Amino acid sequence: MNNKLDDLDERLKSVPKPTLKLELKQKMHEKIISPKEAMTDKILAFLLSIIFIWIGFMITGNTVERFIFYPLDPLITNESIYKGITTLLTIIIILLVFILSYWLACKVSDYVTTFRWSFSIKVLLVLVLILLVSHKLFAPYFYTEQYLKSRAESVIQMEYDLYDENLSQEEFNKKAKKVYGMDRVLTDHYKRDVELIELNEISFERRYARFIYKVAVTEKVTINGKEELSTNIYKYEFYSKNGLFYLNGWSMN
């Protein structure tokens, strides 16, 4: 009797265990998915695809230029061939990002389906993703007008702090990041003695992911020891990055 049990035990040990993939499939087949959850599943996969595509382009954008396009530039002297190769590579990379993003989104959605409270989790994820996408596309509408104006005036003041003849490139970059959200090249435009005296609002407008702040600026310019006061109308455009608004550019009216 003991020999038979030992033999059975050995046979059971030799039976291959199901992989994680098979276990997930088994759970999904066993579970009855309602029409509501099926629709939620599609919405979740779509929103996840958008998020993954955005992340994919953020990762591949600078990486491809730095490690592929720039090294190829000195190697290929013919400009038309270089453009053809870079265009082909760009198309391939875009297709790969879309395909991998959709595949990964479906995998995540399938994995969530195996959870006990999958429908509630999917609804919550959909709401969170809608909020994230909406904030990315319409960031200014999530903040009060007073906050946006206050932020704009603060950034404009910091931009005038960049006008310093004695600033090094490193010091300039530190201040420029607070204004533009990124590094800027220190040009002769900033090698002037300019001081902000007064700032008066003219108009304010939200435009999708950005907002426009039109103001009358009184500034003092010192040239060769001579001080001159002038008032100009500027239209400043601000964009959202990591929950803060930075200066995207300006034009003079």
Short mmCIF file of C-alpha atoms in Angstrom, two decimals:
data_model
loop_
_atom_site.label_atom_id
_atom_site.label_comp_id
_atom_site.label_asym_id
_atom_site.label_seq_id
_atom_site.Cartn_x
_atom_site.Cartn_y
_atom_site.Cartn_z
CA MET A 1 0.00 0.00 0.00
CA ASN A 2 2.79 2.38 0.94
CA ASN A 3 4.59 1.58 -2.30
CA LYS A 4 1.48 2.51 -4.31
CA LEU A 5 1.11 5.81 -2.45
CA ASP A 6 4.78 6.61 -3.00
CA ASP A 7 4.42 5.82 -6.68
CA LEU A 8 1.35 8.07 -6.95
CA ASP A 9 3.20 10.85 -5.16
CA GLU A 10 6.09 10.63 -7.61
CA ARG A 11 3.68 10.78 -10.54
CA LEU A 12 1.99 13.87 -9.14
CA LYS A 13 5.34 15.58 -8.72
CA SER A 14 6.12 14.96 -12.38
CA VAL A 15 2.94 16.73 -13.53
CA PRO A 16 3.95 20.24 -14.78
CA LYS A 17 2.51 23.13 -12.81
CA PRO A 18 0.44 25.71 -14.73
CA THR A 19 2.26 28.90 -15.61
CA LEU A 20 1.06 32.31 -14.46
CA LYS A 21 -0.28 32.97 -17.95
CA LEU A 22 -2.38 29.78 -17.90
CA GLU A 23 -3.63 30.54 -14.41
CA LEU A 24 -4.76 34.00 -15.51
CA LYS A 25 -6.54 32.56 -18.54
CA GLN A 26 -8.24 29.95 -16.38
CA LYS A 27 -9.47 32.59 -13.92
CA MET A 28 -10.73 34.77 -16.76
CA HIS A 29 -12.63 31.87 -18.39
CA GLU A 30 -14.16 30.87 -15.08
CA LYS A 31 -15.37 34.40 -14.40
CA ILE A 32 -18.56 35.67 -16.03
CA ILE A 33 -17.92 39.17 -17.39
CA SER A 34 -20.99 41.42 -17.58
CA PRO A 35 -21.64 43.71 -20.59
CA LYS A 36 -20.90 46.73 -18.36
CA GLU A 37 -17.53 45.33 -17.37
CA ALA A 38 -16.75 44.44 -20.99
CA MET A 39 -17.39 48.06 -22.00
CA THR A 40 -15.36 49.32 -19.03
CA ASP A 41 -12.59 46.95 -20.09
CA LYS A 42 -12.45 48.53 -23.56
CA ILE A 43 -12.43 52.06 -22.14
CA LEU A 44 -9.67 51.13 -19.69
CA ALA A 45 -7.55 49.56 -22.45
CA PHE A 46 -8.03 52.68 -24.61
CA LEU A 47 -7.05 55.10 -21.82
CA LEU A 48 -4.09 52.97 -20.78
CA SER A 49 -2.97 52.91 -24.42
CA ILE A 50 -2.97 56.73 -24.48
CA ILE A 51 -0.94 56.89 -21.26
CA PHE A 52 1.56 54.28 -22.47
CA ILE A 53 1.89 55.98 -25.87
CA TRP A 54 2.61 59.30 -24.16
CA ILE A 55 5.20 57.65 -21.89
CA GLY A 56 6.68 55.81 -24.88
CA PHE A 57 7.17 59.01 -26.87
CA MET A 58 8.70 60.73 -23.84
CA ILE A 59 11.22 57.89 -23.45
CA THR A 60 12.04 57.39 -27.13
CA GLY A 61 12.04 61.07 -28.19
CA ASN A 62 15.34 62.27 -26.71
CA THR A 63 16.86 58.76 -26.62
CA VAL A 64 16.51 58.18 -30.36
CA GLU A 65 17.85 61.63 -31.26
CA ARG A 66 20.79 61.32 -28.87
CA PHE A 67 21.88 57.75 -29.59
CA ILE A 68 20.74 57.20 -33.21
CA PHE A 69 20.08 60.39 -35.18
CA TYR A 70 23.00 62.48 -33.91
CA PRO A 71 25.63 59.70 -34.38
CA LEU A 72 24.29 59.04 -37.91
CA ASP A 73 24.59 62.70 -38.96
CA PRO A 74 28.40 62.82 -39.44
CA LEU A 75 28.46 59.29 -40.95
CA ILE A 76 25.96 59.99 -43.74
CA THR A 77 27.05 62.98 -45.83
CA ASN A 78 24.18 62.78 -48.33
CA GLU A 79 21.35 64.85 -46.84
CA SER A 80 18.54 63.13 -48.78
CA ILE A 81 19.73 59.66 -47.68
CA TYR A 82 20.01 60.86 -44.08
CA LYS A 83 16.46 62.28 -44.17
CA GLY A 84 15.16 59.06 -45.73
CA ILE A 85 16.79 56.86 -43.07
CA THR A 86 15.66 59.06 -40.16
CA THR A 87 12.11 59.25 -41.56
CA LEU A 88 11.95 55.46 -41.94
CA LEU A 89 13.32 54.94 -38.41
CA THR A 90 10.81 57.46 -37.03
CA ILE A 91 7.88 55.64 -38.67
CA ILE A 92 9.11 52.27 -37.33
CA ILE A 93 9.54 53.68 -33.81
CA ILE A 94 6.07 55.28 -33.86
CA LEU A 95 4.48 51.99 -34.99
CA LEU A 96 6.38 50.06 -32.30
CA VAL A 97 5.27 52.52 -29.61
CA PHE A 98 1.61 52.20 -30.68
CA ILE A 99 1.70 48.40 -30.93
CA LEU A 100 3.57 47.86 -27.64
CA SER A 101 1.35 50.39 -25.83
CA TYR A 102 -1.84 48.66 -26.98
CA TRP A 103 -0.43 45.21 -26.13
CA LEU A 104 0.66 46.33 -22.67
CA ALA A 105 -2.70 48.05 -22.04
CA CYS A 106 -4.57 44.84 -22.93
CA LYS A 107 -2.31 42.81 -20.64
CA VAL A 108 -2.92 45.15 -17.71
CA SER A 109 -6.67 45.12 -18.36
CA ASP A 110 -6.69 41.30 -18.55
CA TYR A 111 -4.74 41.07 -15.30
CA VAL A 112 -7.21 43.36 -13.50
CA THR A 113 -10.06 41.12 -14.74
CA THR A 114 -8.73 38.29 -12.56
CA PHE A 115 -9.30 40.32 -9.37
CA ARG A 116 -12.37 39.68 -7.24
CA TRP A 117 -13.65 43.26 -7.42
CA SER A 118 -12.40 43.81 -10.96
CA PHE A 119 -15.36 45.92 -12.13
CA SER A 120 -15.02 48.41 -9.25
CA ILE A 121 -11.24 48.56 -9.74
CA LYS A 122 -11.66 49.17 -13.47
CA VAL A 123 -14.19 51.95 -12.90
CA LEU A 124 -11.82 53.60 -10.42
CA LEU A 125 -8.88 53.28 -12.82
CA VAL A 126 -10.95 54.72 -15.68
CA LEU A 127 -11.95 57.74 -13.57
CA VAL A 128 -8.35 58.34 -12.47
CA LEU A 129 -7.04 58.05 -16.04
CA ILE A 130 -9.77 60.37 -17.36
CA LEU A 131 -8.76 62.89 -14.70
CA LEU A 132 -5.06 62.60 -15.65
CA VAL A 133 -5.73 62.93 -19.38
CA SER A 134 -8.13 65.85 -18.81
CA HIS A 135 -5.56 67.62 -16.63
CA LYS A 136 -2.93 67.15 -19.32
CA LEU A 137 -5.20 68.54 -22.05
CA PHE A 138 -7.03 71.24 -20.05
CA ALA A 139 -4.72 72.03 -17.11
CA PRO A 140 -5.68 75.74 -16.67
CA TYR A 141 -9.35 74.81 -16.13
CA PHE A 142 -8.40 72.90 -12.97
CA TYR A 143 -7.13 76.06 -11.24
CA THR A 144 -8.73 79.34 -10.23
CA GLU A 145 -8.13 82.47 -12.26
CA GLN A 146 -6.60 84.15 -9.22
CA TYR A 147 -4.02 81.37 -8.79
CA LEU A 148 -3.06 81.42 -12.49
CA LYS A 149 -2.62 85.20 -12.51
CA SER A 150 -0.55 85.06 -9.33
CA ARG A 151 1.65 82.33 -10.81
CA ALA A 152 2.01 84.27 -14.07
CA GLU A 153 3.12 87.45 -12.32
CA SER A 154 5.58 85.50 -10.19
CA VAL A 155 7.13 83.86 -13.28
CA ILE A 156 7.29 87.19 -15.13
CA GLN A 157 9.14 88.71 -12.18
CA MET A 158 11.57 85.77 -12.17
CA GLU A 159 12.10 86.22 -15.91
CA TYR A 160 13.33 89.76 -15.31
CA ASP A 161 15.82 88.34 -12.79
CA LEU A 162 17.50 86.63 -15.75
CA TYR A 163 18.60 90.01 -17.08
CA ASP A 164 21.96 90.15 -15.36
CA GLU A 165 25.26 90.81 -17.10
CA ASN A 166 27.20 88.91 -14.42
CA LEU A 167 25.26 85.62 -14.54
CA SER A 168 27.21 82.50 -15.53
CA GLN A 169 25.60 79.81 -17.73
CA GLU A 170 25.15 77.55 -14.68
CA GLU A 171 23.49 80.29 -12.61
CA PHE A 172 21.37 81.27 -15.59
CA ASN A 173 20.18 77.65 -16.06
CA LYS A 174 19.07 77.37 -12.42
CA LYS A 175 16.94 80.50 -12.73
CA ALA A 176 15.74 79.66 -16.25
CA LYS A 177 14.31 76.32 -15.08
CA LYS A 178 12.06 78.17 -12.63
CA VAL A 179 10.81 80.39 -15.46
CA TYR A 180 10.71 78.10 -18.51
CA GLY A 181 10.71 74.66 -16.89
CA MET A 182 13.87 73.77 -18.83
CA ASP A 183 17.40 74.94 -19.59
CA ARG A 184 17.90 77.93 -21.88
CA VAL A 185 20.93 79.21 -23.74
CA LEU A 186 22.41 82.38 -22.24
CA THR A 187 22.35 84.85 -25.15
CA ASP A 188 23.19 88.54 -25.48
CA HIS A 189 19.47 89.27 -25.13
CA TYR A 190 19.84 88.71 -21.37
CA LYS A 191 23.12 90.60 -21.10
CA ARG A 192 21.30 93.84 -20.34
CA ASP A 193 20.36 95.80 -17.27
CA VAL A 194 16.55 95.60 -17.29
CA GLU A 195 14.34 95.98 -14.23
CA LEU A 196 10.60 95.39 -13.85
CA ILE A 197 8.93 98.46 -12.31
CA GLU A 198 5.20 97.83 -12.68
CA LEU A 199 2.86 95.23 -14.14
CA ASN A 200 -0.82 95.88 -14.93
CA GLU A 201 -3.27 93.28 -16.18
CA ILE A 202 -5.07 93.83 -19.48
CA SER A 203 -6.66 90.45 -20.20
CA PHE A 204 -6.62 86.80 -19.22
CA GLU A 205 -7.66 83.80 -21.32
CA ARG A 206 -7.53 80.02 -20.93
CA ARG A 207 -6.68 78.08 -24.10
CA TYR A 208 -6.91 74.32 -23.68
CA ALA A 209 -3.60 73.23 -22.07
CA ARG A 210 -2.27 76.81 -21.85
CA PHE A 211 -3.33 80.25 -20.78
CA ILE A 212 -2.59 83.74 -22.07
CA TYR A 213 -1.87 86.67 -19.78
CA LYS A 214 -1.77 90.08 -21.46
CA VAL A 215 -0.20 92.84 -19.38
CA ALA A 216 1.20 96.35 -19.59
CA VAL A 217 4.77 96.27 -18.30
CA THR A 218 6.71 99.30 -17.17
CA GLU A 219 10.43 98.54 -17.19
CA LYS A 220 13.62 100.45 -16.53
CA VAL A 221 16.52 99.93 -18.95
CA THR A 222 19.99 101.15 -18.02
CA ILE A 223 22.37 101.74 -20.94
CA ASN A 224 25.81 103.27 -20.31
CA GLY A 225 24.62 104.65 -16.99
CA LYS A 226 21.51 106.20 -18.52
CA GLU A 227 18.15 105.06 -17.16
CA GLU A 228 15.11 104.94 -19.42
CA LEU A 229 11.54 104.10 -18.45
CA SER A 230 9.23 102.53 -21.01
CA THR A 231 5.82 100.87 -20.96
CA ASN A 232 5.07 98.03 -23.37
CA ILE A 233 2.22 95.58 -23.80
CA TYR A 234 3.24 91.92 -23.66
CA LYS A 235 1.22 88.80 -24.29
CA TYR A 236 2.65 85.94 -22.19
CA GLU A 237 1.79 82.30 -22.84
CA PHE A 238 2.11 79.70 -20.07
CA TYR A 239 2.06 75.90 -20.19
CA SER A 240 1.69 73.18 -17.56
CA LYS A 241 4.50 70.83 -16.52
CA ASN A 242 4.50 68.53 -13.47
CA GLY A 243 1.69 70.47 -11.80
CA LEU A 244 3.26 73.93 -12.29
CA PHE A 245 2.91 76.57 -14.99
CA TYR A 246 5.93 77.92 -16.84
CA LEU A 247 6.52 80.57 -19.45
CA ASN A 248 6.28 79.19 -22.98
CA GLY A 249 6.89 82.46 -24.80
CA TRP A 250 5.78 86.05 -25.21
CA SER A 251 5.02 88.56 -27.92
CA MET A 252 4.91 92.34 -27.92
CA ASN A 253 1.73 94.15 -29.00
#
